[in-house]
mmCIF file of C-alpha atoms in Angstrom:
data_model
loop_
_atom_site.group_PDB
_atom_site.id
_atom_site.type_symbol
_atom_site.label_atom_id
_atom_site.label_comp_id
_atom_site.label_asym_id
_atom_site.label_seq_id
_atom_site.Cartn_x
_atom_site.Cartn_y
_atom_site.Cartn_z
ATOM 1 C CA UNK A 24 0.186 0.061 0.047
ATOM 2 C CA UNK A 25 2.882 2.265 0.931
ATOM 3 C CA UNK A 26 4.185 1.963 -2.766
ATOM 4 C CA UNK A 27 0.979 2.858 -4.390
ATOM 5 C CA UNK A 28 0.393 5.702 -2.251
ATOM 6 C CA UNK A 29 4.141 6.984 -3.067
ATOM 7 C CA UNK A 30 3.285 6.786 -6.693
ATOM 8 C CA UNK A 31 -0.164 8.290 -6.506
ATOM 9 C CA UNK A 32 1.647 11.125 -4.312
ATOM 10 C CA UNK A 33 4.212 11.756 -6.968
ATOM 11 C CA UNK A 34 1.880 11.623 -9.923
ATOM 12 C CA UNK A 35 -0.317 14.288 -8.240
ATOM 13 C CA UNK A 36 2.645 16.295 -7.041
ATOM 14 C CA UNK A 37 4.893 16.115 -10.360
ATOM 15 C CA UNK A 38 2.238 16.278 -12.872
ATOM 16 C CA UNK A 39 2.691 19.846 -14.066
ATOM 17 C CA UNK A 40 6.022 18.430 -15.409
ATOM 18 C CA UNK A 41 6.524 17.968 -19.184
ATOM 19 C CA UNK A 42 8.018 14.442 -18.425
ATOM 20 C CA UNK A 43 5.033 13.240 -16.600
ATOM 21 C CA UNK A 44 2.690 14.559 -18.995
ATOM 22 C CA UNK A 45 4.651 13.427 -22.092
ATOM 23 C CA UNK A 46 4.753 9.639 -20.595
ATOM 24 C CA UNK A 47 1.065 9.761 -19.987
ATOM 25 C CA UNK A 48 0.190 10.535 -23.394
ATOM 26 C CA UNK A 49 2.404 7.532 -24.654
ATOM 27 C CA UNK A 50 0.536 5.509 -22.447
ATOM 28 C CA UNK A 51 -2.759 6.705 -23.561
ATOM 29 C CA UNK A 52 -1.587 6.416 -27.089
ATOM 30 C CA UNK A 53 -0.439 2.591 -26.415
ATOM 31 C CA UNK A 54 -3.496 1.571 -24.604
ATOM 32 C CA UNK A 55 -5.804 3.005 -27.496
ATOM 33 C CA UNK A 56 -4.058 1.909 -30.169
ATOM 34 C CA UNK A 57 -3.631 -1.580 -28.995
ATOM 35 C CA UNK A 58 -7.353 -1.448 -27.852
ATOM 36 C CA UNK A 59 -8.251 -0.636 -31.540
ATOM 37 C CA UNK A 60 -6.319 -3.408 -33.158
ATOM 38 C CA UNK A 61 -6.855 -6.312 -30.452
ATOM 39 C CA UNK A 62 -9.800 -8.474 -31.679
ATOM 40 C CA UNK A 63 -9.152 -11.603 -29.753
ATOM 41 C CA UNK A 64 -12.102 -10.175 -27.088
ATOM 42 C CA UNK A 65 -14.266 -7.327 -27.684
ATOM 43 C CA UNK A 66 -14.461 -6.970 -23.979
ATOM 44 C CA UNK A 67 -10.855 -6.806 -23.357
ATOM 45 C CA UNK A 68 -10.474 -4.358 -26.518
ATOM 46 C CA UNK A 69 -13.008 -2.250 -25.324
ATOM 47 C CA UNK A 70 -11.434 -2.053 -21.892
ATOM 48 C CA UNK A 71 -8.053 -0.998 -23.151
ATOM 49 C CA UNK A 72 -9.697 1.711 -24.880
ATOM 50 C CA UNK A 73 -11.602 2.871 -21.913
ATOM 51 C CA UNK A 74 -8.471 2.759 -19.840
ATOM 52 C CA UNK A 75 -6.569 4.599 -21.916
ATOM 53 C CA UNK A 76 -9.377 7.429 -22.621
ATOM 54 C CA UNK A 77 -9.805 7.436 -18.850
ATOM 55 C CA UNK A 78 -6.022 7.788 -18.218
ATOM 56 C CA UNK A 79 -6.133 10.536 -20.794
ATOM 57 C CA UNK A 80 -8.983 12.667 -18.959
ATOM 58 C CA UNK A 81 -7.540 12.261 -15.721
ATOM 59 C CA UNK A 82 -4.182 13.505 -16.994
ATOM 60 C CA UNK A 83 -5.799 16.546 -18.490
ATOM 61 C CA UNK A 84 -7.948 17.360 -15.316
ATOM 62 C CA UNK A 85 -4.509 17.110 -13.094
ATOM 63 C CA UNK A 86 -2.573 19.131 -15.677
ATOM 64 C CA UNK A 87 -5.562 21.962 -15.884
ATOM 65 C CA UNK A 88 -5.947 21.895 -12.199
ATOM 66 C CA UNK A 89 -2.228 22.363 -11.418
ATOM 67 C CA UNK A 90 -1.643 24.752 -14.467
ATOM 68 C CA UNK A 91 0.519 21.953 -16.038
ATOM 69 C CA UNK A 92 2.634 21.787 -18.882
ATOM 70 C CA UNK A 93 -0.342 21.020 -21.305
ATOM 71 C CA UNK A 94 -1.901 24.119 -20.581
ATOM 72 C CA UNK A 95 1.129 26.152 -21.906
ATOM 73 C CA UNK A 96 -0.489 25.532 -25.485
ATOM 74 C CA UNK A 97 -4.210 27.263 -24.674
ATOM 75 C CA UNK A 98 -2.858 30.987 -24.401
ATOM 76 C CA UNK A 99 -1.299 30.931 -27.651
ATOM 77 C CA UNK A 100 -4.239 29.222 -29.515
ATOM 78 C CA UNK A 101 -6.382 31.501 -27.979
ATOM 79 C CA UNK A 102 -4.535 34.692 -28.767
ATOM 80 C CA UNK A 103 -4.323 32.855 -32.634
ATOM 81 C CA UNK A 104 -8.221 32.570 -32.748
ATOM 82 C CA UNK A 105 -8.905 36.301 -31.422
ATOM 83 C CA UNK A 106 -6.154 37.814 -33.865
ATOM 84 C CA UNK A 107 -8.040 36.345 -36.652
ATOM 85 C CA UNK A 108 -11.464 37.186 -36.263
ATOM 86 C CA UNK A 109 -13.919 38.833 -38.540
ATOM 87 C CA UNK A 110 -17.732 39.786 -38.654
ATOM 88 C CA UNK A 111 -18.548 37.263 -40.979
ATOM 89 C CA UNK A 112 -16.997 34.330 -38.959
ATOM 90 C CA UNK A 113 -18.366 35.764 -35.744
ATOM 91 C CA UNK A 114 -21.885 35.145 -36.917
ATOM 92 C CA UNK A 115 -21.306 31.787 -38.292
ATOM 93 C CA UNK A 116 -19.418 30.859 -34.892
ATOM 94 C CA UNK A 117 -22.340 32.197 -32.828
ATOM 95 C CA UNK A 118 -24.728 30.056 -35.182
ATOM 96 C CA UNK A 119 -22.980 27.064 -34.724
ATOM 97 C CA UNK A 120 -22.330 27.175 -31.050
ATOM 98 C CA UNK A 121 -26.122 27.750 -30.591
ATOM 99 C CA UNK A 122 -26.920 24.727 -32.461
ATOM 100 C CA UNK A 123 -24.267 22.740 -30.264
ATOM 101 C CA UNK A 124 -25.595 24.181 -27.028
ATOM 102 C CA UNK A 125 -26.633 21.595 -23.960
ATOM 103 C CA UNK A 126 -30.320 22.568 -24.413
ATOM 104 C CA UNK A 127 -30.069 22.053 -28.059
ATOM 105 C CA UNK A 128 -27.904 18.922 -27.862
ATOM 106 C CA UNK A 129 -30.513 17.428 -25.002
ATOM 107 C CA UNK A 130 -33.533 18.062 -27.512
ATOM 108 C CA UNK A 131 -31.566 16.561 -30.577
ATOM 109 C CA UNK A 132 -30.351 13.502 -28.558
ATOM 110 C CA UNK A 133 -34.086 12.838 -27.187
ATOM 111 C CA UNK A 134 -35.505 13.431 -31.200
ATOM 112 C CA UNK A 135 -32.641 10.997 -32.340
ATOM 113 C CA UNK A 136 -33.388 8.541 -29.491
ATOM 114 C CA UNK A 137 -37.188 8.666 -30.604
ATOM 115 C CA UNK A 138 -36.495 7.964 -34.175
ATOM 116 C CA UNK A 139 -33.867 5.416 -33.793
ATOM 117 C CA UNK A 140 -36.132 3.330 -31.513
ATOM 118 C CA UNK A 141 -39.084 3.839 -33.937
ATOM 119 C CA UNK A 142 -36.990 2.669 -36.931
ATOM 120 C CA UNK A 143 -35.536 -0.292 -34.813
ATOM 121 C CA UNK A 144 -39.138 -1.015 -33.119
ATOM 122 C CA UNK A 145 -37.417 -1.439 -30.079
ATOM 123 C CA UNK A 146 -36.666 1.123 -27.001
ATOM 124 C CA UNK A 147 -33.254 0.051 -26.484
ATOM 125 C CA UNK A 148 -30.967 1.720 -29.144
ATOM 126 C CA UNK A 149 -33.048 5.136 -28.599
ATOM 127 C CA UNK A 150 -32.482 4.625 -24.557
ATOM 128 C CA UNK A 151 -28.743 4.166 -25.188
ATOM 129 C CA UNK A 152 -28.427 7.152 -27.347
ATOM 130 C CA UNK A 153 -30.149 9.113 -24.771
ATOM 131 C CA UNK A 154 -28.169 7.502 -21.948
ATOM 132 C CA UNK A 155 -24.945 8.101 -23.211
ATOM 133 C CA UNK A 156 -25.473 11.707 -23.884
ATOM 134 C CA UNK A 157 -27.045 12.249 -20.424
ATOM 135 C CA UNK A 158 -24.153 10.126 -18.796
ATOM 136 C CA UNK A 159 -21.594 12.387 -20.755
ATOM 137 C CA UNK A 160 -23.487 15.638 -19.700
ATOM 138 C CA UNK A 161 -23.418 14.515 -15.722
ATOM 139 C CA UNK A 162 -19.760 13.458 -15.988
ATOM 140 C CA UNK A 163 -19.248 17.063 -17.765
ATOM 141 C CA UNK A 164 -20.794 18.756 -14.868
ATOM 142 C CA UNK A 165 -19.073 16.951 -12.047
ATOM 143 C CA UNK A 166 -15.688 17.272 -13.393
ATOM 144 C CA UNK A 167 -16.391 21.164 -13.995
ATOM 145 C CA UNK A 168 -17.312 21.408 -10.461
ATOM 146 C CA UNK A 169 -13.895 19.318 -9.122
ATOM 147 C CA UNK A 170 -11.517 21.172 -11.503
ATOM 148 C CA UNK A 171 -13.129 24.530 -11.060
ATOM 149 C CA UNK A 172 -11.148 26.288 -14.088
ATOM 150 C CA UNK A 173 -12.171 29.685 -15.212
ATOM 151 C CA UNK A 174 -12.784 30.633 -18.521
ATOM 152 C CA UNK A 175 -10.879 32.928 -20.689
ATOM 153 C CA UNK A 176 -10.951 36.588 -19.759
ATOM 154 C CA UNK A 177 -14.390 38.430 -20.371
ATOM 155 C CA UNK A 178 -12.853 41.123 -22.751
ATOM 156 C CA UNK A 179 -11.702 38.448 -25.448
ATOM 157 C CA UNK A 180 -15.222 36.474 -25.247
ATOM 158 C CA UNK A 181 -17.442 37.356 -28.228
ATOM 159 C CA UNK A 182 -20.375 35.722 -26.101
ATOM 160 C CA UNK A 183 -20.231 36.480 -22.407
ATOM 161 C CA UNK A 184 -20.238 33.105 -20.766
ATOM 162 C CA UNK A 185 -19.542 32.507 -17.106
ATOM 163 C CA UNK A 186 -18.952 29.262 -14.969
ATOM 164 C CA UNK A 187 -16.393 26.687 -15.145
ATOM 165 C CA UNK A 188 -14.960 25.930 -18.475
ATOM 166 C CA UNK A 189 -13.160 22.310 -18.147
ATOM 167 C CA UNK A 190 -14.435 20.362 -19.837
ATOM 168 C CA UNK A 191 -16.363 22.052 -22.982
ATOM 169 C CA UNK A 192 -19.862 20.989 -22.436
ATOM 170 C CA UNK A 193 -20.642 21.667 -25.960
ATOM 171 C CA UNK A 194 -18.163 19.589 -27.538
ATOM 172 C CA UNK A 195 -18.838 16.740 -24.959
ATOM 173 C CA UNK A 196 -22.546 16.637 -25.873
ATOM 174 C CA UNK A 197 -21.967 17.343 -29.577
ATOM 175 C CA UNK A 198 -19.080 14.434 -29.557
ATOM 176 C CA UNK A 199 -21.306 11.907 -27.423
ATOM 177 C CA UNK A 200 -24.634 12.450 -29.539
ATOM 178 C CA UNK A 201 -23.450 12.366 -32.947
ATOM 179 C CA UNK A 202 -20.541 9.409 -31.906
ATOM 180 C CA UNK A 203 -23.444 7.156 -30.365
ATOM 181 C CA UNK A 204 -25.869 7.880 -33.121
ATOM 182 C CA UNK A 205 -23.525 6.862 -35.822
ATOM 183 C CA UNK A 206 -22.590 3.586 -33.934
ATOM 184 C CA UNK A 207 -26.376 2.608 -33.450
ATOM 185 C CA UNK A 208 -27.347 3.612 -36.911
ATOM 186 C CA UNK A 209 -24.272 2.145 -38.880
ATOM 187 C CA UNK A 210 -24.519 -1.390 -37.484
ATOM 188 C CA UNK A 211 -25.742 -3.299 -40.701
ATOM 189 C CA UNK A 212 -24.247 -0.843 -43.093
ATOM 190 C CA UNK A 213 -20.963 -1.441 -45.200
ATOM 191 C CA UNK A 214 -17.771 -0.328 -44.061
ATOM 192 C CA UNK A 215 -17.612 2.504 -46.526
ATOM 193 C CA UNK A 216 -20.863 3.701 -45.232
ATOM 194 C CA UNK A 217 -19.754 3.402 -41.553
ATOM 195 C CA UNK A 218 -16.319 5.475 -42.326
ATOM 196 C CA UNK A 219 -18.502 8.282 -44.067
ATOM 197 C CA UNK A 220 -20.757 8.552 -40.786
ATOM 198 C CA UNK A 221 -17.891 8.220 -38.628
ATOM 199 C CA UNK A 222 -16.119 11.259 -40.597
ATOM 200 C CA UNK A 223 -19.385 13.283 -40.403
ATOM 201 C CA UNK A 224 -19.230 12.922 -36.573
ATOM 202 C CA UNK A 225 -15.745 13.863 -36.296
ATOM 203 C CA UNK A 226 -16.075 16.727 -38.621
ATOM 204 C CA UNK A 227 -19.083 18.024 -36.461
ATOM 205 C CA UNK A 228 -17.356 17.723 -33.327
ATOM 206 C CA UNK A 229 -14.174 19.549 -34.683
ATOM 207 C CA UNK A 230 -16.256 22.432 -36.066
ATOM 208 C CA UNK A 231 -18.351 22.700 -32.518
ATOM 209 C CA UNK A 232 -14.847 22.649 -31.069
ATOM 210 C CA UNK A 233 -13.207 25.397 -33.173
ATOM 211 C CA UNK A 234 -16.230 27.875 -32.581
ATOM 212 C CA UNK A 235 -15.693 27.567 -28.750
ATOM 213 C CA UNK A 236 -12.271 28.309 -29.191
ATOM 214 C CA UNK A 237 -12.865 31.027 -31.733
ATOM 215 C CA UNK A 238 -15.717 32.792 -29.426
ATOM 216 C CA UNK A 239 -12.953 32.859 -26.630
ATOM 217 C CA UNK A 240 -15.336 30.605 -24.572
ATOM 218 C CA UNK A 241 -12.882 27.766 -23.824
ATOM 219 C CA UNK A 242 -9.165 26.973 -23.725
ATOM 220 C CA UNK A 243 -7.867 24.371 -25.945
ATOM 221 C CA UNK A 244 -7.270 21.584 -23.055
ATOM 222 C CA UNK A 245 -11.280 22.411 -22.585
ATOM 223 C CA UNK A 246 -12.064 21.143 -25.843
ATOM 224 C CA UNK A 247 -9.860 18.395 -26.089
ATOM 225 C CA UNK A 248 -11.160 16.934 -22.762
ATOM 226 C CA UNK A 249 -14.571 17.408 -23.925
ATOM 227 C CA UNK A 250 -13.766 15.270 -27.060
ATOM 228 C CA UNK A 251 -11.971 12.420 -24.929
ATOM 229 C CA UNK A 252 -15.099 12.346 -22.181
ATOM 230 C CA UNK A 253 -17.688 11.932 -25.195
ATOM 231 C CA UNK A 254 -15.095 9.311 -26.776
ATOM 232 C CA UNK A 255 -15.276 7.392 -23.195
ATOM 233 C CA UNK A 256 -19.034 7.745 -23.035
ATOM 234 C CA UNK A 257 -19.507 6.512 -26.614
ATOM 235 C CA UNK A 258 -16.944 3.577 -25.671
ATOM 236 C CA UNK A 259 -19.350 2.619 -22.949
ATOM 237 C CA UNK A 260 -22.614 3.013 -24.709
ATOM 238 C CA UNK A 261 -21.343 1.049 -27.344
ATOM 239 C CA UNK A 262 -20.381 -1.925 -25.320
ATOM 240 C CA UNK A 263 -23.728 -1.931 -23.647
ATOM 241 C CA UNK A 264 -25.227 -1.703 -27.251
ATOM 242 C CA UNK A 265 -23.255 -4.768 -28.371
ATOM 243 C CA UNK A 266 -24.191 -6.727 -24.976
ATOM 244 C CA UNK A 267 -27.636 -6.060 -25.423
ATOM 245 C CA UNK A 268 -27.552 -6.953 -29.125
ATOM 246 C CA UNK A 269 -25.571 -10.173 -28.468
ATOM 247 C CA UNK A 270 -28.001 -11.219 -25.787
ATOM 248 C CA UNK A 271 -31.101 -10.716 -27.747
ATOM 249 C CA UNK A 272 -29.697 -12.772 -30.728
ATOM 250 C CA UNK A 273 -28.896 -15.524 -28.137
ATOM 251 C CA UNK A 274 -32.449 -15.534 -26.815
ATOM 252 C CA UNK A 275 -33.829 -15.437 -30.345
ATOM 253 C CA UNK A 276 -31.602 -18.535 -31.136
ATOM 254 C CA UNK A 277 -32.696 -20.371 -28.038
ATOM 255 C CA UNK A 278 -36.220 -19.600 -28.911
ATOM 256 C CA UNK A 279 -36.045 -20.982 -32.413
ATOM 257 C CA UNK A 280 -34.250 -24.167 -31.349
ATOM 258 C CA UNK A 281 -36.817 -24.778 -28.741
ATOM 259 C CA UNK A 282 -39.894 -24.200 -31.078
ATOM 260 C CA UNK A 283 -38.186 -26.276 -33.622
ATOM 261 C CA UNK A 284 -37.520 -29.190 -31.231
ATOM 262 C CA UNK A 285 -41.271 -30.213 -30.757
ATOM 263 C CA UNK A 286 -42.045 -30.703 -34.530
ATOM 264 C CA UNK A 287 -39.083 -32.936 -34.757
ATOM 265 C CA UNK A 288 -40.277 -35.078 -31.879
ATOM 266 C CA UNK A 289 -43.692 -35.541 -33.824
ATOM 267 C CA UNK A 290 -42.070 -36.509 -37.085
ATOM 268 C CA UNK A 291 -43.031 -39.902 -38.838
ATOM 269 C CA UNK A 292 -40.425 -42.336 -38.164
ATOM 270 C CA UNK A 293 -39.677 -42.689 -41.870
ATOM 271 C CA UNK A 294 -38.689 -38.935 -41.880
ATOM 272 C CA UNK A 295 -36.276 -39.473 -39.394
ATOM 273 C CA UNK A 296 -34.024 -41.953 -41.167
#
């Protein structure tokens, strides 16, 4: 126990150094990459990816809380965004950020859940979509309260926003919604269609993230953490979706076998040989 305590203490006290941050990034990349190519067990693959994402989120949270090395990129990125503003881009960014607001995301999530359930003739897919988005939103709210990060200065914000900024709620909600919706809808699609839908989800997330940076509402690490949290939520939601689908398929197979057995018992003797 003393060894574990010492390691945890060292991580918490030295996490502001570049060495710790880089080491964590390497471990995160290794876990996620290995989990993505490891096909021997979907459970182990999911666990590896989830572990990598969770470690990335924890690392970012500690770095932000202690103003660590990773936060050194926040200021220059925000300054660049502010220096390249224009009236037309301001209007576009405001429109996009309004569409990606938590309220709009919640309404769109409920609508998507209902439509997906109606299409599948089952409430399960819709509940998984709504549950994934809702879980990501709750986790984002909790992390905001724990980290307590302040937003960029109000004098550079195009839209004045108060409250804690880490992680970005807009990015979390948008990425979680589009990610889990694509995962559920693309189950029976061809690989090319799946890639196209995933590209759409990533594009929408990136656009929302850029608008949050452009408007001065978030720092770079805020939007990165929002994307990581959303990916973790989608990973968990996808695991539940696959488990439910496998369970239902097993039940259907068992029912079909059981229904076929009585007829076989009543077949004429000549038909059996």
